[in-house]
C-alpha positions as a Python dict, from the first residue, in 0.01 Angstrom:
ca = {
    (1, 'M'): (0, 0, 0),
    (2, 'E'): (127, 345, -88),
    (3, 'Q'): (204, 585, 198),
    (4, 'L'): (-76, 837, 260),
    (5, 'N'): (28, 1201, 233),
    (6, 'Y'): (-88, 1518, 55),
    (7, 'E'): (128, 1449, -253),
    (8, 'V'): (-19, 1101, -300),
    (9, 'L'): (-368, 1236, -233),
    (10, 'E'): (-332, 1503, -502),
    (11, 'K'): (-191, 1254, -756),
    (12, 'S'): (-482, 1016, -691),
    (13, 'G'): (-737, 1275, -796),
    (14, 'Y'): (-919, 1249, -463),
    (15, 'Q'): (-1245, 1443, -494),
    (16, 'G'): (-1352, 1458, -129),
    (17, 'Y'): (-1337, 1752, 108),
    (18, 'V'): (-977, 1833, 205),
    (19, 'L'): (-873, 2121, 428),
    (20, 'K'): (-499, 2144, 370),
    (21, 'T'): (-448, 2472, 553),
    (22, 'A'): (-652, 2623, 832),
    (23, 'P'): (-578, 2826, 1143),
    (24, 'E'): (-459, 2622, 1438),
    (25, 'K'): (-741, 2672, 1688),
    (26, 'V'): (-731, 2344, 1881),
    (27, 'L'): (-449, 2216, 2101),
    (28, 'Q'): (-500, 1845, 2164),
    (29, 'F'): (-300, 1657, 2425),
    (30, 'G'): (-290, 1299, 2303),
    (31, 'E'): (-274, 1124, 1969),
    (32, 'G'): (-447, 798, 2051),
    (33, 'N'): (-714, 624, 1849),
    (34, 'F'): (-1009, 757, 2049),
    (35, 'L'): (-913, 1122, 2014),
    (36, 'R'): (-830, 1087, 1646),
    (37, 'A'): (-1137, 879, 1557),
    (38, 'F'): (-1387, 1073, 1767),
    (39, 'V'): (-1276, 1430, 1844),
    (40, 'D'): (-1081, 1491, 1523),
    (41, 'W'): (-1359, 1325, 1321),
    (42, 'I'): (-1605, 1574, 1475),
    (43, 'I'): (-1376, 1868, 1395),
    (44, 'S'): (-1341, 1741, 1037),
    (45, 'N'): (-1721, 1732, 1004),
    (46, 'M'): (-1751, 2079, 1159),
    (47, 'N'): (-1498, 2212, 907),
    (48, 'E'): (-1686, 2065, 613),
    (49, 'K'): (-2045, 2121, 719),
    (50, 'A'): (-2035, 2427, 947),
    (51, 'G'): (-1735, 2625, 820),
    (52, 'F'): (-1542, 2586, 1148),
    (53, 'D'): (-1214, 2637, 954),
    (54, 'S'): (-982, 2495, 1217),
    (55, 'S'): (-685, 2266, 1240),
    (56, 'V'): (-552, 2076, 1540),
    (57, 'V'): (-203, 2072, 1688),
    (58, 'V'): (-140, 1741, 1863),
    (59, 'V'): (97, 1719, 2159),
    (60, 'Q'): (221, 1372, 2249),
    (61, 'P'): (171, 1344, 2628),
    (62, 'I'): (406, 1050, 2684),
    (63, 'E'): (761, 998, 2566),
    (64, 'K'): (679, 703, 2340),
    (65, 'G'): (384, 772, 2115),
    (66, 'M'): (289, 778, 1752),
    (67, 'I'): (355, 1130, 1630),
    (68, 'E'): (644, 1017, 1410),
    (69, 'A'): (405, 790, 1220),
    (70, 'L'): (147, 1069, 1195),
    (71, 'N'): (402, 1322, 1068),
    (72, 'R'): (532, 1073, 807),
    (73, 'Q'): (187, 1071, 649),
    (74, 'D'): (124, 1447, 681),
    (75, 'C'): (-107, 1370, 978),
    (76, 'L'): (-365, 1223, 737),
    (77, 'Y'): (-558, 907, 818),
    (78, 'H'): (-896, 745, 760),
    (79, 'V'): (-1178, 666, 1001),
    (80, 'N'): (-1399, 368, 921),
    (81, 'L'): (-1749, 394, 1067),
    (82, 'Q'): (-1960, 79, 1087),
    (83, 'G'): (-2303, 44, 1241),
    (84, 'L'): (-2661, 152, 1191),
    (85, 'E'): (-2797, 494, 1101),
    (86, 'D'): (-3174, 542, 1073),
    (87, 'G'): (-3209, 163, 1061),
    (88, 'E'): (-2971, 128, 766),
    (89, 'V'): (-2631, -43, 774),
    (90, 'V'): (-2343, 206, 750),
    (91, 'N'): (-1987, 122, 649),
    (92, 'S'): (-1809, 444, 553),
    (93, 'Y'): (-1454, 575, 530),
    (94, 'R'): (-1366, 938, 592),
    (95, 'L'): (-1032, 1104, 534),
    (96, 'I'): (-933, 1300, 844),
    (97, 'D'): (-713, 1597, 759),
    (98, 'V'): (-750, 1830, 1057),
    (99, 'I'): (-416, 1771, 1230),
    (100, 'S'): (-171, 2034, 1106),
    (101, 'R'): (126, 1904, 1304),
    (102, 'A'): (214, 1661, 1579),
    (103, 'I'): (469, 1763, 1842),
    (104, 'S'): (671, 1568, 2095),
    (105, 'P'): (766, 1796, 2386),
    (106, 'Y'): (1033, 1539, 2475),
    (107, 'A'): (1212, 1586, 2142),
    (108, 'D'): (1119, 1950, 2064),
    (109, 'F'): (1008, 2136, 2374),
    (110, 'E'): (1024, 2478, 2205),
    (111, 'A'): (763, 2379, 1944),
}
């Protein structure tokens, strides 16, 4: 599988909503699955549907985390939602693009 990043996304002709640049309005402590799949998913929806126009700066709260992996893919990832909505089966993928940068205070305290 090809690495996900903005260059690959542009070459693929992706037609979905992508917010490549937005003001950094949210400071998020933690880069775990829950925060990225729930909170950042909500911010992504708010950007698209309500014009929130915001990006998120993620701070890794523990010394060993996953910000290196996030930064390697331009902080892009997908959320897969499965379940029921209005009695119908849902299985959808959404590109999450709200994280502008991920910082480790252990490696770069000044950032």
